[in-house]
Short mmCIF file of C-alpha atoms in Angstrom, two decimals:
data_model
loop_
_atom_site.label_atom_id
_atom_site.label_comp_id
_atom_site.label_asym_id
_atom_site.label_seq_id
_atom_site.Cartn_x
_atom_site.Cartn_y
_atom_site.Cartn_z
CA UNK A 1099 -10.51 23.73 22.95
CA UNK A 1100 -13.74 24.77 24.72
CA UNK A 1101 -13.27 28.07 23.11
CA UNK A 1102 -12.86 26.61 19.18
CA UNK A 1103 -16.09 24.85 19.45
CA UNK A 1104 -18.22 27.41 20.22
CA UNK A 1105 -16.66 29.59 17.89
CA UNK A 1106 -18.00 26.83 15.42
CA UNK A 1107 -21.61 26.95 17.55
CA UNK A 1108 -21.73 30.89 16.89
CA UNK A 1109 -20.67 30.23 13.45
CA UNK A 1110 -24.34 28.16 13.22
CA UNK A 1111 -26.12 30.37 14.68
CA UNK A 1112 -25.43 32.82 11.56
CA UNK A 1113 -25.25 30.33 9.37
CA UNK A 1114 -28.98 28.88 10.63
CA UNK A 1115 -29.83 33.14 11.04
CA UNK A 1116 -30.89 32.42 15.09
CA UNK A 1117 -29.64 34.19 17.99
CA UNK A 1118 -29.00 31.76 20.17
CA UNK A 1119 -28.97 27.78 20.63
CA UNK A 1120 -30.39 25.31 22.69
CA UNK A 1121 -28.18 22.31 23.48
CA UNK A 1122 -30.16 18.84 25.02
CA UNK A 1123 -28.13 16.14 23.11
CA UNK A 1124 -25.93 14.90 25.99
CA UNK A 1125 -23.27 14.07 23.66
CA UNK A 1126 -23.15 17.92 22.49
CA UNK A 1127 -23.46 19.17 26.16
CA UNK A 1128 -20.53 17.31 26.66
CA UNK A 1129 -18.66 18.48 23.73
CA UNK A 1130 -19.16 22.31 23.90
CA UNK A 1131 -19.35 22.85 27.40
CA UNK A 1132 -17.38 19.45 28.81
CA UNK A 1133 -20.23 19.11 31.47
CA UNK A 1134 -21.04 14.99 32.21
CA UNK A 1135 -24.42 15.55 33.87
CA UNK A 1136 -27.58 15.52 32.79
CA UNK A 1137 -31.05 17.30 32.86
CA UNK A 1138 -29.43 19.81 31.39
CA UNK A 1139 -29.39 22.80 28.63
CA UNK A 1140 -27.34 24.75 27.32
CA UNK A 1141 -28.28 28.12 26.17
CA UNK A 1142 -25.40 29.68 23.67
CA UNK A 1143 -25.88 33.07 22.18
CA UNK A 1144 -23.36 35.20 20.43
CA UNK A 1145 -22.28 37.05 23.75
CA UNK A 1146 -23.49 34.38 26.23
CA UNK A 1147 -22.86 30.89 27.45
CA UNK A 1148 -25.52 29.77 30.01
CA UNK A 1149 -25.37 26.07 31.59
CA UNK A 1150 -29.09 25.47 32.80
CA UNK A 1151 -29.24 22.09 35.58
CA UNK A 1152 -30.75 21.32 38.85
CA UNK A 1153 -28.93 21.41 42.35
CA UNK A 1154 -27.50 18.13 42.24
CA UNK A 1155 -25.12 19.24 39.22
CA UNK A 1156 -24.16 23.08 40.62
CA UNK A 1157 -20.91 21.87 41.71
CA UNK A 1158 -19.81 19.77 39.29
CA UNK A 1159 -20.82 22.34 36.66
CA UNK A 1160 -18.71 25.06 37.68
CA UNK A 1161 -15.94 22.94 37.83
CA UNK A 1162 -16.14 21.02 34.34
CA UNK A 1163 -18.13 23.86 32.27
CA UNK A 1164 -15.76 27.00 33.41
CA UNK A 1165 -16.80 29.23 30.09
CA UNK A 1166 -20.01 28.48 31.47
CA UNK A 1167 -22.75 31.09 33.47
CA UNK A 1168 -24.37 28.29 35.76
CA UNK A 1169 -27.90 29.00 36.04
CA UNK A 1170 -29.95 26.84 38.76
CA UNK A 1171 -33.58 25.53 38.41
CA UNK A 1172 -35.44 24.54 41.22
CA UNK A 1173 -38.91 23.42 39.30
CA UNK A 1174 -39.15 23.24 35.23
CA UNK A 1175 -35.93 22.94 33.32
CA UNK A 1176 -37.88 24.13 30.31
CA UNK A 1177 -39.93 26.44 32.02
CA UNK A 1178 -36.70 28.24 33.77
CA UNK A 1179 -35.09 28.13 29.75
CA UNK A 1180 -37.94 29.98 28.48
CA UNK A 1181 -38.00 32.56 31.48
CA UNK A 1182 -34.34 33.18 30.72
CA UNK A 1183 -34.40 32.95 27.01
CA UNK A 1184 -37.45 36.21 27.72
CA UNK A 1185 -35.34 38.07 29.93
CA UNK A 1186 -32.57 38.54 27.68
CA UNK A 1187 -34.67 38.95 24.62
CA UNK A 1188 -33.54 35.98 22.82
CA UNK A 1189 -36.71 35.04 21.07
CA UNK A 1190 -35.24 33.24 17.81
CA UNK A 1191 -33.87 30.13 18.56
CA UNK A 1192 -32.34 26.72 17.13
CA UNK A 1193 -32.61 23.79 19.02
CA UNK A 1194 -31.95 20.21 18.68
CA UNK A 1195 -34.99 18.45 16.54
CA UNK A 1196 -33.77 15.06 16.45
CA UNK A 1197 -33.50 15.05 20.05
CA UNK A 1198 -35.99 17.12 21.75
CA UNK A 1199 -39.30 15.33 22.69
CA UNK A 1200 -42.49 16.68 20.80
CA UNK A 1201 -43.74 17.11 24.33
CA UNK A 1202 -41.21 19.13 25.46
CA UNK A 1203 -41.38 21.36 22.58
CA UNK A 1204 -44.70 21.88 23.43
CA UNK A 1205 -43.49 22.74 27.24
CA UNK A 1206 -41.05 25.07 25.67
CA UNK A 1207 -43.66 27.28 23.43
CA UNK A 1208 -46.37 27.12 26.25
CA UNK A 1209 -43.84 28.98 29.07
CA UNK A 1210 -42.92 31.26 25.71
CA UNK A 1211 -45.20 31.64 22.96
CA UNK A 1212 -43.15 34.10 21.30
CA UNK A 1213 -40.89 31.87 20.82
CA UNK A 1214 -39.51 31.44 17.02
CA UNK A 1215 -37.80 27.59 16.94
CA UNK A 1216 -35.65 26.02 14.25
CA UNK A 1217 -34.20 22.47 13.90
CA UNK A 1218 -30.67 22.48 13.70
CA UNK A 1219 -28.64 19.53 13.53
CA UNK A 1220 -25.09 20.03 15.94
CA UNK A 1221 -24.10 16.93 15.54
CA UNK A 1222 -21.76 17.44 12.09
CA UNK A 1223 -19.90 20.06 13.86
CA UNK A 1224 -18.24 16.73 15.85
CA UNK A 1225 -17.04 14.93 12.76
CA UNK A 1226 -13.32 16.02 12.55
CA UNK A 1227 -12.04 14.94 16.02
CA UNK A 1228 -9.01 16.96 17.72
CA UNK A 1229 -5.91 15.66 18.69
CA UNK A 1230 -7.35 14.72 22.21
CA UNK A 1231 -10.29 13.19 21.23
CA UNK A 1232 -8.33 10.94 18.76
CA UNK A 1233 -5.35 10.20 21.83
CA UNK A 1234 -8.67 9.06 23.63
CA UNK A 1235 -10.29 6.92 21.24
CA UNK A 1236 -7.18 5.23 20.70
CA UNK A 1237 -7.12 4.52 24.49
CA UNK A 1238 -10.55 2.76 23.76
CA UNK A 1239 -9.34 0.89 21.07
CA UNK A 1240 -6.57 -0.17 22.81
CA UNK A 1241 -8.40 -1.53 25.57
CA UNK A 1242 -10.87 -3.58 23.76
CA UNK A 1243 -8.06 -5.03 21.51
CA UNK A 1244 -6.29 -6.10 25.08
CA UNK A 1245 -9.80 -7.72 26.03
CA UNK A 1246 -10.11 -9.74 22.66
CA UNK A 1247 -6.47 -11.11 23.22
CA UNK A 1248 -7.87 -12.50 26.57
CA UNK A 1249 -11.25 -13.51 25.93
CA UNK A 1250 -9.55 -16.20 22.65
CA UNK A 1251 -7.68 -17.38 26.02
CA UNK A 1252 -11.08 -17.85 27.89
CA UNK A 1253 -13.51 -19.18 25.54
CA UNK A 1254 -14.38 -22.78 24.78
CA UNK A 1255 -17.42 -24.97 24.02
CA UNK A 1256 -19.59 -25.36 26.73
CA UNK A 1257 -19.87 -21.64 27.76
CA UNK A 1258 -22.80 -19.38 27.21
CA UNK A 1259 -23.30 -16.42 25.17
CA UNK A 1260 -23.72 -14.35 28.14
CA UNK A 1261 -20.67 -16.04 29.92
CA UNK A 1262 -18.46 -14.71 27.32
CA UNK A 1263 -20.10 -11.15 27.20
CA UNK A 1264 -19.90 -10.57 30.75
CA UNK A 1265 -15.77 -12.15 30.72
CA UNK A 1266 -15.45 -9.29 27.94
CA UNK A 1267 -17.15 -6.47 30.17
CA UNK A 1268 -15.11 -7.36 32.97
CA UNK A 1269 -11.66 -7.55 31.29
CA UNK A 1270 -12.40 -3.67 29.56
CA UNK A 1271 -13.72 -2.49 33.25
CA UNK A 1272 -10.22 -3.94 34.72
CA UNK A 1273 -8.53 -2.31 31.77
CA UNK A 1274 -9.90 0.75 32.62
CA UNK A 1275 -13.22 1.40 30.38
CA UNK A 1276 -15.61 3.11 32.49
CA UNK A 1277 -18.72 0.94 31.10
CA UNK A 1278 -19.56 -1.54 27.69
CA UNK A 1279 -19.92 0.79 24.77
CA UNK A 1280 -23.26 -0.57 23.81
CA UNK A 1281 -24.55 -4.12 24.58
CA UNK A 1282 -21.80 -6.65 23.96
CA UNK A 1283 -23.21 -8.76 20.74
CA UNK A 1284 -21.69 -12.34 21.47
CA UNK A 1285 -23.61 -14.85 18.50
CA UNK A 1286 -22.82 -18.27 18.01
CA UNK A 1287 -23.84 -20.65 15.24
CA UNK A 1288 -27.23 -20.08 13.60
CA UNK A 1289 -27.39 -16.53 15.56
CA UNK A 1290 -24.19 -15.36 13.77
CA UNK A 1291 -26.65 -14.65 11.18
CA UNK A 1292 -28.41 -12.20 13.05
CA UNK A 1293 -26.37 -8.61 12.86
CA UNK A 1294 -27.34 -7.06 16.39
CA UNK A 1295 -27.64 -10.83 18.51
CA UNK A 1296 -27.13 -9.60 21.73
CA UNK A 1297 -25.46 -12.53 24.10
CA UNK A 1298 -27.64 -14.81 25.07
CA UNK A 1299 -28.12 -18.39 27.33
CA UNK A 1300 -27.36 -20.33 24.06
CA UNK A 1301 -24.49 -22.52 25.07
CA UNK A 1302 -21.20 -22.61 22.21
CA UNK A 1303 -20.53 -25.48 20.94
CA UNK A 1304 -17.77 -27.02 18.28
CA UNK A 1305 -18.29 -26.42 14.53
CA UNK A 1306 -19.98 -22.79 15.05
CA UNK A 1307 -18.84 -19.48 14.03
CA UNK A 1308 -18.54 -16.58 17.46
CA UNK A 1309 -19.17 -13.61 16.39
CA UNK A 1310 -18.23 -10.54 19.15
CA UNK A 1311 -18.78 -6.72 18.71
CA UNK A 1312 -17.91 -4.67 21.66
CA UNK A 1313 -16.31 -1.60 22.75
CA UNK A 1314 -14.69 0.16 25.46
CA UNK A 1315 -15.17 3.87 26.51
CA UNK A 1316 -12.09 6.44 27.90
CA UNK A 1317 -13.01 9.56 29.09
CA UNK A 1318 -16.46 9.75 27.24
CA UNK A 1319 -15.19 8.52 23.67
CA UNK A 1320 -16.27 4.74 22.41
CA UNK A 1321 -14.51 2.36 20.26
CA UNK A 1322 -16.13 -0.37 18.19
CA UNK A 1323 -14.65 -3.88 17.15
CA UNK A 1324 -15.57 -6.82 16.00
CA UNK A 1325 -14.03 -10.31 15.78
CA UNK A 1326 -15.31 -13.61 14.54
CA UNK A 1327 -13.69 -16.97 15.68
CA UNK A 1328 -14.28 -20.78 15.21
CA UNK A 1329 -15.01 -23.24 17.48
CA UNK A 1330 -13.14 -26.77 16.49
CA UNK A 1331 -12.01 -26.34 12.70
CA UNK A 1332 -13.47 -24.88 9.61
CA UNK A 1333 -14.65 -26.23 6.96
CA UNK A 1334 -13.70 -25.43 3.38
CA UNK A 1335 -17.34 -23.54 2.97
CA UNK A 1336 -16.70 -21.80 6.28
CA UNK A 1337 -13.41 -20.84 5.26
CA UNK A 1338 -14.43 -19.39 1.59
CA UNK A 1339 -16.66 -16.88 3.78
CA UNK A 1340 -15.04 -15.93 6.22
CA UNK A 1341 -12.12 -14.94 3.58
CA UNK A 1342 -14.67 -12.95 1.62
CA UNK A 1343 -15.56 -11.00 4.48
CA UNK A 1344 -11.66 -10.41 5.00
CA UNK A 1345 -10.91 -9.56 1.74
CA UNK A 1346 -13.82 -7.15 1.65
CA UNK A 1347 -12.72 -5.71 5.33
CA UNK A 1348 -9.35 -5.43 3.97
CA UNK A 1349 -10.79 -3.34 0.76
CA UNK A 1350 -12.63 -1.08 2.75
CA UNK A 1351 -9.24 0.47 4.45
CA UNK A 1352 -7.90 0.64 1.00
CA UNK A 1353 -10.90 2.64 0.01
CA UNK A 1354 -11.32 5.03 3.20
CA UNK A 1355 -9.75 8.12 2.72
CA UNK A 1356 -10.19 11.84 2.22
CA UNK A 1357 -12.09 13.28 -0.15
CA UNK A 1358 -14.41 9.98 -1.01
CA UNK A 1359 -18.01 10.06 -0.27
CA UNK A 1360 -19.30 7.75 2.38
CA UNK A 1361 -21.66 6.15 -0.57
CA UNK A 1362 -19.28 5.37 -2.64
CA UNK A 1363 -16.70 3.42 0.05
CA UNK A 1364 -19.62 1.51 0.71
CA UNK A 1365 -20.31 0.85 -3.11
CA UNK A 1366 -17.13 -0.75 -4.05
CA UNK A 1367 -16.89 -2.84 -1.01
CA UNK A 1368 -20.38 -4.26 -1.63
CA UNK A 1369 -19.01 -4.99 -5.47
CA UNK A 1370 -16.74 -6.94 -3.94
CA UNK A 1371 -19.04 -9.18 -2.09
CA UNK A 1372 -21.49 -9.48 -4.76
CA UNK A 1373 -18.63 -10.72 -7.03
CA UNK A 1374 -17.80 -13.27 -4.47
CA UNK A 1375 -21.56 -13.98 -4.34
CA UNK A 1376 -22.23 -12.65 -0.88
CA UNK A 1377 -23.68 -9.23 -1.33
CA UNK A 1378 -27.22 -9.98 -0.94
CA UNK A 1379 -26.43 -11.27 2.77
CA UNK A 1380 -24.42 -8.16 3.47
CA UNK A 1381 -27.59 -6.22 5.36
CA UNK A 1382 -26.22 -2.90 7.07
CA UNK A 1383 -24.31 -0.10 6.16
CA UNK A 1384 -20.14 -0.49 6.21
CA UNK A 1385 -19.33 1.42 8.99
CA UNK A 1386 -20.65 4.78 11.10
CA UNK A 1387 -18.73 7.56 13.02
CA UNK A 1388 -17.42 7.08 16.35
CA UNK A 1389 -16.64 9.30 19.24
CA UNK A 1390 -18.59 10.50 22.28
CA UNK A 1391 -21.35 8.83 20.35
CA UNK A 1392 -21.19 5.09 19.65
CA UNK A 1393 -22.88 5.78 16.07
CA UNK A 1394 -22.54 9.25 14.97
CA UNK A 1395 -22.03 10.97 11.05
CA UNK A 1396 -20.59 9.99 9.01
CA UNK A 1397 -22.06 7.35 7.70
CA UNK A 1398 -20.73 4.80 4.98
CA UNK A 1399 -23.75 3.22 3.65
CA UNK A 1400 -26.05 3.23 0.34
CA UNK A 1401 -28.32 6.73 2.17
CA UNK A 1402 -25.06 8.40 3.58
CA UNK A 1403 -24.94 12.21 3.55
CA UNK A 1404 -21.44 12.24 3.87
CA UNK A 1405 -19.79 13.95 0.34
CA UNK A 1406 -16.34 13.78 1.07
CA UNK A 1407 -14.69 12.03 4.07
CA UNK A 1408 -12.14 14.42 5.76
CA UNK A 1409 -8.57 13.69 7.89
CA UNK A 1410 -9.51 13.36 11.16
CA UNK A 1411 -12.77 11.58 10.82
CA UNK A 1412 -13.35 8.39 12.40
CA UNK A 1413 -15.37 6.13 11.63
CA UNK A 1414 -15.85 1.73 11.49
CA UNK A 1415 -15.52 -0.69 8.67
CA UNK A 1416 -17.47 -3.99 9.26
CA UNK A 1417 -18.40 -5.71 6.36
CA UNK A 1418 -20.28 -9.03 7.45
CA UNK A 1419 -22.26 -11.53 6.04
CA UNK A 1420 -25.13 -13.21 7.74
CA UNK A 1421 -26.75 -16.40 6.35
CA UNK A 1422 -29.95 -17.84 7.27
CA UNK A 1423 -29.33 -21.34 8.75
CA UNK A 1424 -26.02 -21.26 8.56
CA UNK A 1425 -24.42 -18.48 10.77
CA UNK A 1426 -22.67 -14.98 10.08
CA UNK A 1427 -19.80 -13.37 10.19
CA UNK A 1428 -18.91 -9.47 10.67
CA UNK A 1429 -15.01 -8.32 10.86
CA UNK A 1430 -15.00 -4.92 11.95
CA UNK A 1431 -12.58 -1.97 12.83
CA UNK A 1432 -12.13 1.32 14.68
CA UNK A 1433 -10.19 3.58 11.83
CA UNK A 1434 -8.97 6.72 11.63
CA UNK A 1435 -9.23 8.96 8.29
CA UNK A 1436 -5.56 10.62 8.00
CA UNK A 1437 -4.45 13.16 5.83
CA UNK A 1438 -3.88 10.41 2.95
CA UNK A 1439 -5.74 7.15 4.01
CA UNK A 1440 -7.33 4.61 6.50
CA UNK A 1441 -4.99 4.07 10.13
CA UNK A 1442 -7.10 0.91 12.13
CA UNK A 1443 -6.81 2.34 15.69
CA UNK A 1444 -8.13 -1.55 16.70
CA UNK A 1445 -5.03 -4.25 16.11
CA UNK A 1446 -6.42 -7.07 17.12
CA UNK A 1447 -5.50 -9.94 14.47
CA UNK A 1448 -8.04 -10.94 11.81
CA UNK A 1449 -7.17 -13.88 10.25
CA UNK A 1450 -9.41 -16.70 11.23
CA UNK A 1451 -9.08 -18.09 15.38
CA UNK A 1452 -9.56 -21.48 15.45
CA UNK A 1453 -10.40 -22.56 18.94
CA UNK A 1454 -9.36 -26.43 19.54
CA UNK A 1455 -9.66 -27.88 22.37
#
């Protein structure tokens, strides 16, 4: 598979009209070479594949990144780039704007002023995920919808935020994630309304709203979910909408498929809220790639780039709605784009959880 990718790297580099590549994203070092370190860069040419690191990642390097020439640096890992880059005449180069430093740009034309740099942007090149990738998301997904089944089992008024976060983090570890896939959002009451509340010492108490977004990572790839429950029972207010958000959820894998641009999925499922009256409180985007990234292209959203969503694409939809003084609520899922529509990798139920205790 190694051997695909860069074919699509070299492909760039005519495309762009460089001669060779530097890689710095860790998520792209990962994905063309299959190295895990870091302080790292890759240099890939049209002949050569060079895996710059330090002496703590020799080892692992020539084991992981086989395709690889593994080039050790004892001092600058710029400096030793540039002095290689010279030596084999590779003077035209892309390399990775939106993640290189402006300082270390400026490193890398001080130990080579000859250098000719152009931003490229590597990270499209990752959209359409193999067959692996996909088997390992799905391992993701599965976990975190195994966590959510016990954490409904767990929770009750009484606990904190943070209790409930760290309950979740522990079940994926146990189940085999090797870390949270971002910080673990746990919001109750009033802070449902805020989109990213990260868990805090509030404690959860009857009549509120829990929002949870988390995700699990397998072998490098994320997964995203989120699930909102109720503490005690609804009202007929809180149950108008939480439906809204459902129904809008539930449009959104209707509306995911190939071939539809990632503005307008994001269109008709915010014409659905507005009808229900809800649109203005409906802040982010509908969903974002995931993969070795936990946000990656495409996006679904009013300034997505994304023409034409393609099988094999992965991305979230979470419609929410987030009131002031009154709470929020997001519903979201991991889905797959297939050859002919929307497959929800997560499975965890999503009609309304009503905790009673």
């Amino acid at each position: 598979m190694t051997s695909y990718r860069l074919a699509l790297l070299r492909a760039c580099l005519d495309e762009k009209k460089v001669n060779a590549v530097l890689i710095s994203k860790l998520a792209n070092i990962r994905y063309f070479s299959g190295f895990t370190g870091d302080s790292t860069i890759l240099i890939v040419s049209r002949r050569r594949n060079i895996l710059v690191t330090d002496g703590r990642y020799i080892e692992q390097a020539k084991i992981e990144a086989p395709k690889f020439e593994i080039i050790e640096q004892t001092e600058n890992l710029l400096k030793k780039v540039a002095e290689i880059l010279n030596e084999i005449g590779l003077l035209s180069v892309g390399f990775e704007g939106g993640t290189m430093t402006v300082n270390e740009y400026d490193k890398l034309k001080e130990a080579q002023p000859k250098l000719k740099l152009t931003s490229i942007n590597l990270d499209e090149l990752r959209q359409v995920k193999d067959e692996t990738e996909i088997a390992k998301i799905e391992i993701a997904c599965e976990i975190a919808d195994k966590a959510f089944a016990e954490i409904v089992k767990f929770i009750r008024p009484g606990l904190r935020e943070i209790d409930v976060a760290a309950e979740l983090e522990n079940l994926m570890r146990k189940l085999g994630s090797q870390k949270p896939a971002f910080d673990t959002i746990v919001a109750s009451g009033l802070r449902g309304a805020l989109p990213h509340g990260i868990a805090t010492e509030k404690v959860i108490k009857n009549g509120e709203f829990v929002t949870m977004d988390f995700g699990a990572i397998y072998s490098g790839y994320n997964s995203d979910i989120t699930r909102t429950i109720f503490i005690g029972r609804a009202d007929e207010k809180q149950r108008k909408i939480y439906r809204a958000v459902l129904s809008a959820q539930y449009l959104g894998l209707k509306t995911i498929k190939p071939g539809i641009s990632g503005k307008e999925v994001d269109s008709i499922v915010r014409a659905a809220l507005e009808k229900d009256g809800f649109e203005k409180f409906f802040t982010h985007g509908l969903g974002h790639g995931v993969g070795l990234e936990i946000h990656e292209e495409p996006r679904l959203s009013k300034h997505s780039t994304c023409e034409a969503l393609k099988a094999n694409m992965v991305v979230t939809d979470e419609p929410g709605v987030y009131i002031p003084d009154f709470g929020g609520i997001r519903i979201e899922d991991t889905v797959l784009v297939t050859d002919s529509e929307a497959k929800p990798l997560t499975k965890s139920p999503k009609h309304l959880i009503e905790i009673n205790l």
